Amino acid sequence: LETWQTATKTLASTPAVNDEYGHSVALFEDWALVGVLEKTTGNAQAGAAYLLHRDAEGNWYEAAKLQADNLQGEAYGQSVALG
């Protein structure tokens, strides 16, 4: 049985309570897409996703923030995929 350890921790560039950062996650090579189901955009909890990239030293940084329109309950980031 192998033991897993945390190697790194990523956070949203604009974190907020109850955003549900990490609601969904997709990994492909040196890229990660993290869904944030309850991210507030404008005046609505429409959702968002953060595209992260891992550099040659193994550090993760935010490459882009993808946001839904200001539509309540749009659920952007509920499910993500890369490939």
Short mmCIF file of N, CA, C and O in Angstrom, two decimals:
data_model
loop_
_atom_site.label_atom_id
_atom_site.label_comp_id
_atom_site.label_asym_id
_atom_site.label_seq_id
_atom_site.Cartn_x
_atom_site.Cartn_y
_atom_site.Cartn_z
N LEU A 1 0.85 -1.17 0.00
CA LEU A 1 0.00 0.00 0.00
C LEU A 1 0.89 1.23 0.00
O LEU A 1 1.75 1.37 0.85
N GLU A 2 0.67 2.13 -0.95
CA GLU A 2 1.47 3.34 -1.05
C GLU A 2 0.87 4.46 -0.20
O GLU A 2 -0.33 4.52 0.02
N THR A 3 1.73 5.36 0.25
CA THR A 3 1.29 6.52 1.01
C THR A 3 1.36 7.75 0.11
O THR A 3 2.38 8.00 -0.52
N TRP A 4 0.27 8.50 0.05
CA TRP A 4 0.21 9.71 -0.75
C TRP A 4 0.48 10.91 0.13
O TRP A 4 0.07 10.96 1.28
N GLN A 5 1.17 11.90 -0.42
CA GLN A 5 1.43 13.14 0.29
C GLN A 5 1.09 14.32 -0.61
O GLN A 5 1.21 14.23 -1.84
N THR A 6 0.72 15.42 0.01
CA THR A 6 0.45 16.64 -0.75
C THR A 6 1.76 17.20 -1.28
O THR A 6 2.69 17.43 -0.52
N ALA A 7 1.83 17.39 -2.60
CA ALA A 7 3.04 17.94 -3.21
C ALA A 7 2.92 19.45 -3.38
O ALA A 7 3.88 20.18 -3.24
N THR A 8 1.73 19.91 -3.68
CA THR A 8 1.48 21.34 -3.84
C THR A 8 0.00 21.61 -3.63
O THR A 8 -0.82 20.71 -3.70
N LYS A 9 -0.32 22.85 -3.37
CA LYS A 9 -1.70 23.26 -3.18
C LYS A 9 -1.94 24.47 -4.07
O LYS A 9 -1.16 25.41 -4.07
N THR A 10 -3.01 24.44 -4.84
CA THR A 10 -3.35 25.58 -5.69
C THR A 10 -4.56 26.29 -5.11
O THR A 10 -5.41 25.68 -4.48
N LEU A 11 -4.61 27.57 -5.35
CA LEU A 11 -5.74 28.39 -4.91
C LEU A 11 -6.19 29.28 -6.06
O LEU A 11 -5.40 29.62 -6.93
N ALA A 12 -7.44 29.66 -6.03
CA ALA A 12 -7.95 30.59 -7.03
C ALA A 12 -7.31 31.95 -6.83
O ALA A 12 -6.99 32.34 -5.71
N SER A 13 -7.12 32.68 -7.92
CA SER A 13 -6.56 34.03 -7.81
C SER A 13 -7.54 35.00 -7.15
O SER A 13 -7.14 36.01 -6.59
N THR A 14 -8.82 34.67 -7.21
CA THR A 14 -9.85 35.50 -6.59
C THR A 14 -10.75 34.60 -5.72
O THR A 14 -11.91 34.39 -6.04
N PRO A 15 -10.20 34.07 -4.62
CA PRO A 15 -10.98 33.13 -3.81
C PRO A 15 -12.10 33.81 -3.02
O PRO A 15 -12.02 35.00 -2.71
N ALA A 16 -13.13 33.05 -2.74
CA ALA A 16 -14.24 33.52 -1.91
C ALA A 16 -14.84 32.32 -1.18
O ALA A 16 -14.74 31.18 -1.65
N VAL A 17 -15.45 32.59 -0.06
CA VAL A 17 -16.08 31.54 0.73
C VAL A 17 -17.17 30.86 -0.09
O VAL A 17 -17.95 31.52 -0.78
N ASN A 18 -17.22 29.55 -0.02
CA ASN A 18 -18.25 28.73 -0.68
C ASN A 18 -18.22 28.75 -2.20
O ASN A 18 -19.23 28.47 -2.84
N ASP A 19 -17.10 29.09 -2.80
CA ASP A 19 -16.98 29.05 -4.26
C ASP A 19 -17.02 27.63 -4.81
O ASP A 19 -17.36 27.42 -5.95
N GLU A 20 -16.63 26.66 -4.01
CA GLU A 20 -16.48 25.27 -4.42
C GLU A 20 -15.34 25.10 -5.43
O GLU A 20 -15.46 24.41 -6.44
N TYR A 21 -14.20 25.77 -5.13
CA TYR A 21 -12.98 25.60 -5.95
C TYR A 21 -12.59 24.14 -5.90
O TYR A 21 -12.46 23.54 -4.84
N GLY A 22 -12.43 23.55 -7.07
CA GLY A 22 -12.09 22.13 -7.15
C GLY A 22 -13.29 21.22 -7.26
O GLY A 22 -13.17 20.00 -7.16
N HIS A 23 -14.47 21.79 -7.50
CA HIS A 23 -15.67 20.97 -7.66
C HIS A 23 -15.45 19.91 -8.73
O HIS A 23 -15.90 18.78 -8.61
N SER A 24 -14.73 20.30 -9.77
CA SER A 24 -14.33 19.35 -10.82
C SER A 24 -12.89 19.67 -11.20
O SER A 24 -12.46 20.81 -11.12
N VAL A 25 -12.16 18.65 -11.59
CA VAL A 25 -10.75 18.81 -11.96
C VAL A 25 -10.43 17.90 -13.14
O VAL A 25 -10.83 16.75 -13.16
N ALA A 26 -9.69 18.45 -14.11
CA ALA A 26 -9.19 17.65 -15.24
C ALA A 26 -7.69 17.89 -15.36
O ALA A 26 -7.23 19.02 -15.17
N LEU A 27 -6.95 16.84 -15.64
CA LEU A 27 -5.50 16.92 -15.81
C LEU A 27 -5.11 16.38 -17.17
O LEU A 27 -5.65 15.37 -17.62
N PHE A 28 -4.16 17.05 -17.81
CA PHE A 28 -3.61 16.57 -19.08
C PHE A 28 -2.20 17.11 -19.19
O PHE A 28 -2.00 18.33 -19.25
N GLU A 29 -1.22 16.21 -19.18
CA GLU A 29 0.19 16.57 -19.24
C GLU A 29 0.50 17.61 -18.16
O GLU A 29 0.35 17.33 -16.99
N ASP A 30 0.94 18.81 -18.53
CA ASP A 30 1.28 19.85 -17.55
C ASP A 30 0.17 20.88 -17.38
O ASP A 30 0.42 22.03 -17.00
N TRP A 31 -1.05 20.48 -17.65
CA TRP A 31 -2.19 21.39 -17.56
C TRP A 31 -3.24 20.83 -16.60
O TRP A 31 -3.45 19.62 -16.53
N ALA A 32 -3.91 21.72 -15.90
CA ALA A 32 -5.03 21.36 -15.04
C ALA A 32 -6.14 22.38 -15.27
O ALA A 32 -5.88 23.57 -15.46
N LEU A 33 -7.35 21.90 -15.25
CA LEU A 33 -8.52 22.77 -15.35
C LEU A 33 -9.35 22.52 -14.10
O LEU A 33 -9.73 21.38 -13.82
N VAL A 34 -9.57 23.57 -13.32
CA VAL A 34 -10.26 23.45 -12.04
C VAL A 34 -11.60 24.18 -12.12
O VAL A 34 -11.63 25.39 -12.35
N GLY A 35 -12.67 23.44 -11.93
CA GLY A 35 -14.01 24.03 -11.95
C GLY A 35 -14.36 24.64 -10.61
O GLY A 35 -14.02 24.11 -9.55
N VAL A 36 -15.03 25.79 -10.66
CA VAL A 36 -15.46 26.52 -9.47
C VAL A 36 -16.95 26.77 -9.63
O VAL A 36 -17.37 27.78 -10.19
N LEU A 37 -17.74 25.84 -9.15
CA LEU A 37 -19.17 25.81 -9.44
C LEU A 37 -19.93 27.05 -8.97
O LEU A 37 -20.78 27.57 -9.67
N GLU A 38 -19.62 27.56 -7.80
CA GLU A 38 -20.40 28.66 -7.23
C GLU A 38 -19.70 30.02 -7.31
O GLU A 38 -20.01 30.93 -6.55
N LYS A 39 -18.75 30.18 -8.24
CA LYS A 39 -18.02 31.44 -8.37
C LYS A 39 -18.99 32.56 -8.74
O LYS A 39 -19.76 32.43 -9.68
N THR A 40 -18.93 33.64 -7.99
CA THR A 40 -19.79 34.78 -8.27
C THR A 40 -19.19 35.62 -9.39
O THR A 40 -18.04 36.03 -9.32
N THR A 41 -19.96 35.84 -10.42
CA THR A 41 -19.57 36.67 -11.55
C THR A 41 -20.60 37.78 -11.66
O THR A 41 -21.78 37.51 -11.87
N GLY A 42 -20.15 39.00 -11.48
CA GLY A 42 -21.11 40.10 -11.43
C GLY A 42 -21.95 39.94 -10.18
O GLY A 42 -21.43 39.87 -9.08
N ASN A 43 -23.24 39.82 -10.34
CA ASN A 43 -24.15 39.65 -9.20
C ASN A 43 -24.73 38.24 -9.13
O ASN A 43 -25.69 38.02 -8.41
N ALA A 44 -24.18 37.32 -9.88
CA ALA A 44 -24.75 35.97 -9.94
C ALA A 44 -23.70 34.91 -9.66
O ALA A 44 -22.53 35.08 -9.95
N GLN A 45 -24.14 33.81 -9.09
CA GLN A 45 -23.27 32.66 -8.90
C GLN A 45 -23.36 31.79 -10.15
O GLN A 45 -24.09 30.82 -10.21
N ALA A 46 -22.60 32.19 -11.18
CA ALA A 46 -22.68 31.54 -12.48
C ALA A 46 -21.61 30.47 -12.67
O ALA A 46 -21.74 29.61 -13.52
N GLY A 47 -20.51 30.53 -11.89
CA GLY A 47 -19.44 29.55 -12.01
C GLY A 47 -18.26 30.07 -12.81
O GLY A 47 -18.32 31.13 -13.44
N ALA A 48 -17.16 29.33 -12.74
CA ALA A 48 -15.93 29.69 -13.45
C ALA A 48 -15.03 28.46 -13.52
O ALA A 48 -15.33 27.42 -12.94
N ALA A 49 -13.93 28.59 -14.23
CA ALA A 49 -12.91 27.54 -14.29
C ALA A 49 -11.55 28.22 -14.40
O ALA A 49 -11.42 29.28 -15.03
N TYR A 50 -10.55 27.65 -13.76
CA TYR A 50 -9.19 28.17 -13.80
C TYR A 50 -8.31 27.18 -14.54
O TYR A 50 -8.28 26.00 -14.20
N LEU A 51 -7.59 27.67 -15.54
CA LEU A 51 -6.64 26.86 -16.28
C LEU A 51 -5.27 27.08 -15.66
O LEU A 51 -4.78 28.21 -15.59
N LEU A 52 -4.66 26.01 -15.19
CA LEU A 52 -3.36 26.07 -14.54
C LEU A 52 -2.31 25.36 -15.39
O LEU A 52 -2.63 24.37 -16.06
N HIS A 53 -1.09 25.83 -15.33
CA HIS A 53 0.02 25.21 -16.07
C HIS A 53 1.17 24.94 -15.11
O HIS A 53 1.45 25.75 -14.23
N ARG A 54 1.81 23.79 -15.28
CA ARG A 54 2.97 23.44 -14.46
C ARG A 54 4.24 23.72 -15.25
O ARG A 54 4.41 23.24 -16.37
N ASP A 55 5.14 24.50 -14.66
CA ASP A 55 6.39 24.85 -15.36
C ASP A 55 7.43 23.75 -15.18
O ASP A 55 7.18 22.73 -14.53
N ALA A 56 8.60 23.94 -15.77
CA ALA A 56 9.66 22.93 -15.76
C ALA A 56 10.15 22.60 -14.35
O ALA A 56 10.65 21.50 -14.11
N GLU A 57 9.99 23.53 -13.42
CA GLU A 57 10.41 23.29 -12.03
C GLU A 57 9.32 22.63 -11.20
O GLU A 57 9.51 22.35 -10.02
N GLY A 58 8.16 22.40 -11.80
CA GLY A 58 7.06 21.75 -11.09
C GLY A 58 6.12 22.71 -10.38
O GLY A 58 5.25 22.27 -9.63
N ASN A 59 6.27 24.00 -10.61
CA ASN A 59 5.39 25.00 -9.99
C ASN A 59 4.15 25.22 -10.86
O ASN A 59 4.26 25.28 -12.08
N TRP A 60 3.02 25.36 -10.21
CA TRP A 60 1.77 25.61 -10.92
C TRP A 60 1.46 27.10 -10.90
O TRP A 60 1.65 27.76 -9.88
N TYR A 61 0.99 27.61 -12.01
CA TYR A 61 0.54 29.00 -12.06
C TYR A 61 -0.74 29.09 -12.89
O TYR A 61 -1.02 28.25 -13.74
N GLU A 62 -1.51 30.12 -12.61
CA GLU A 62 -2.77 30.32 -13.31
C GLU A 62 -2.51 30.91 -14.69
O GLU A 62 -1.94 31.98 -14.82
N ALA A 63 -2.93 30.20 -15.73
CA ALA A 63 -2.74 30.66 -17.10
C ALA A 63 -3.96 31.44 -17.59
O ALA A 63 -3.82 32.34 -18.41
N ALA A 64 -5.14 31.10 -17.09
CA ALA A 64 -6.36 31.79 -17.52
C ALA A 64 -7.49 31.53 -16.54
O ALA A 64 -7.52 30.49 -15.87
N LYS A 65 -8.40 32.48 -16.46
CA LYS A 65 -9.64 32.32 -15.70
C LYS A 65 -10.78 32.40 -16.71
O LYS A 65 -10.89 33.38 -17.45
N LEU A 66 -11.58 31.37 -16.75
CA LEU A 66 -12.71 31.30 -17.68
C LEU A 66 -13.98 31.53 -16.87
O LEU A 66 -14.20 30.85 -15.87
N GLN A 67 -14.80 32.47 -17.30
CA GLN A 67 -16.00 32.82 -16.56
C GLN A 67 -17.25 32.68 -17.42
O GLN A 67 -17.21 32.89 -18.62
N ALA A 68 -18.33 32.36 -16.73
CA ALA A 68 -19.63 32.33 -17.39
C ALA A 68 -20.18 33.75 -17.46
O ALA A 68 -19.67 34.66 -16.83
N ASP A 69 -21.22 33.92 -18.25
CA ASP A 69 -21.94 35.19 -18.25
C ASP A 69 -22.59 35.37 -16.89
O ASP A 69 -22.63 34.47 -16.08
N ASN A 70 -23.13 36.53 -16.65
CA ASN A 70 -23.75 36.83 -15.36
C ASN A 70 -25.14 36.22 -15.23
O ASN A 70 -26.11 36.91 -14.94
N LEU A 71 -25.24 34.92 -15.44
CA LEU A 71 -26.53 34.25 -15.35
C LEU A 71 -26.55 33.34 -14.13
O LEU A 71 -25.76 32.41 -14.02
N GLN A 72 -27.44 33.62 -13.20
CA GLN A 72 -27.56 32.84 -11.97
C GLN A 72 -27.78 31.37 -12.29
O GLN A 72 -28.59 31.03 -13.14
N GLY A 73 -27.04 30.50 -11.62
CA GLY A 73 -27.25 29.07 -11.75
C GLY A 73 -26.75 28.47 -13.05
O GLY A 73 -27.15 27.37 -13.42
N GLU A 74 -25.89 29.16 -13.78
CA GLU A 74 -25.41 28.65 -15.06
C GLU A 74 -24.58 27.38 -14.89
O GLU A 74 -24.43 26.59 -15.79
N ALA A 75 -23.99 27.19 -13.70
CA ALA A 75 -23.23 25.99 -13.34
C ALA A 75 -21.97 25.80 -14.20
O ALA A 75 -21.53 24.69 -14.43
N TYR A 76 -21.40 26.90 -14.67
CA TYR A 76 -20.14 26.84 -15.41
C TYR A 76 -19.08 26.30 -14.47
O TYR A 76 -18.95 26.75 -13.34
N GLY A 77 -18.34 25.31 -14.87
CA GLY A 77 -17.33 24.69 -14.03
C GLY A 77 -17.82 23.45 -13.29
O GLY A 77 -17.08 22.81 -12.57
N GLN A 78 -19.09 23.09 -13.51
CA GLN A 78 -19.63 21.90 -12.86
C GLN A 78 -18.91 20.65 -13.35
O GLN A 78 -18.64 19.73 -12.59
N SER A 79 -18.55 20.63 -14.62
CA SER A 79 -17.83 19.51 -15.21
C SER A 79 -16.79 20.09 -16.16
O SER A 79 -17.09 21.01 -16.92
N VAL A 80 -15.55 19.60 -16.09
CA VAL A 80 -14.48 20.09 -16.93
C VAL A 80 -13.74 18.92 -17.57
O VAL A 80 -13.77 17.80 -17.05
N ALA A 81 -13.06 19.20 -18.69
CA ALA A 81 -12.29 18.16 -19.39
C ALA A 81 -11.14 18.82 -20.17
O ALA A 81 -11.27 19.95 -20.61
N LEU A 82 -10.05 18.10 -20.30
CA LEU A 82 -8.91 18.51 -21.11
C LEU A 82 -8.49 17.31 -21.95
O LEU A 82 -8.68 16.19 -21.56
N GLY A 83 -7.86 17.61 -23.06
CA GLY A 83 -7.36 16.47 -23.83
C GLY A 83 -7.06 16.80 -25.25
O GLY A 83 -7.25 17.81 -25.77
#
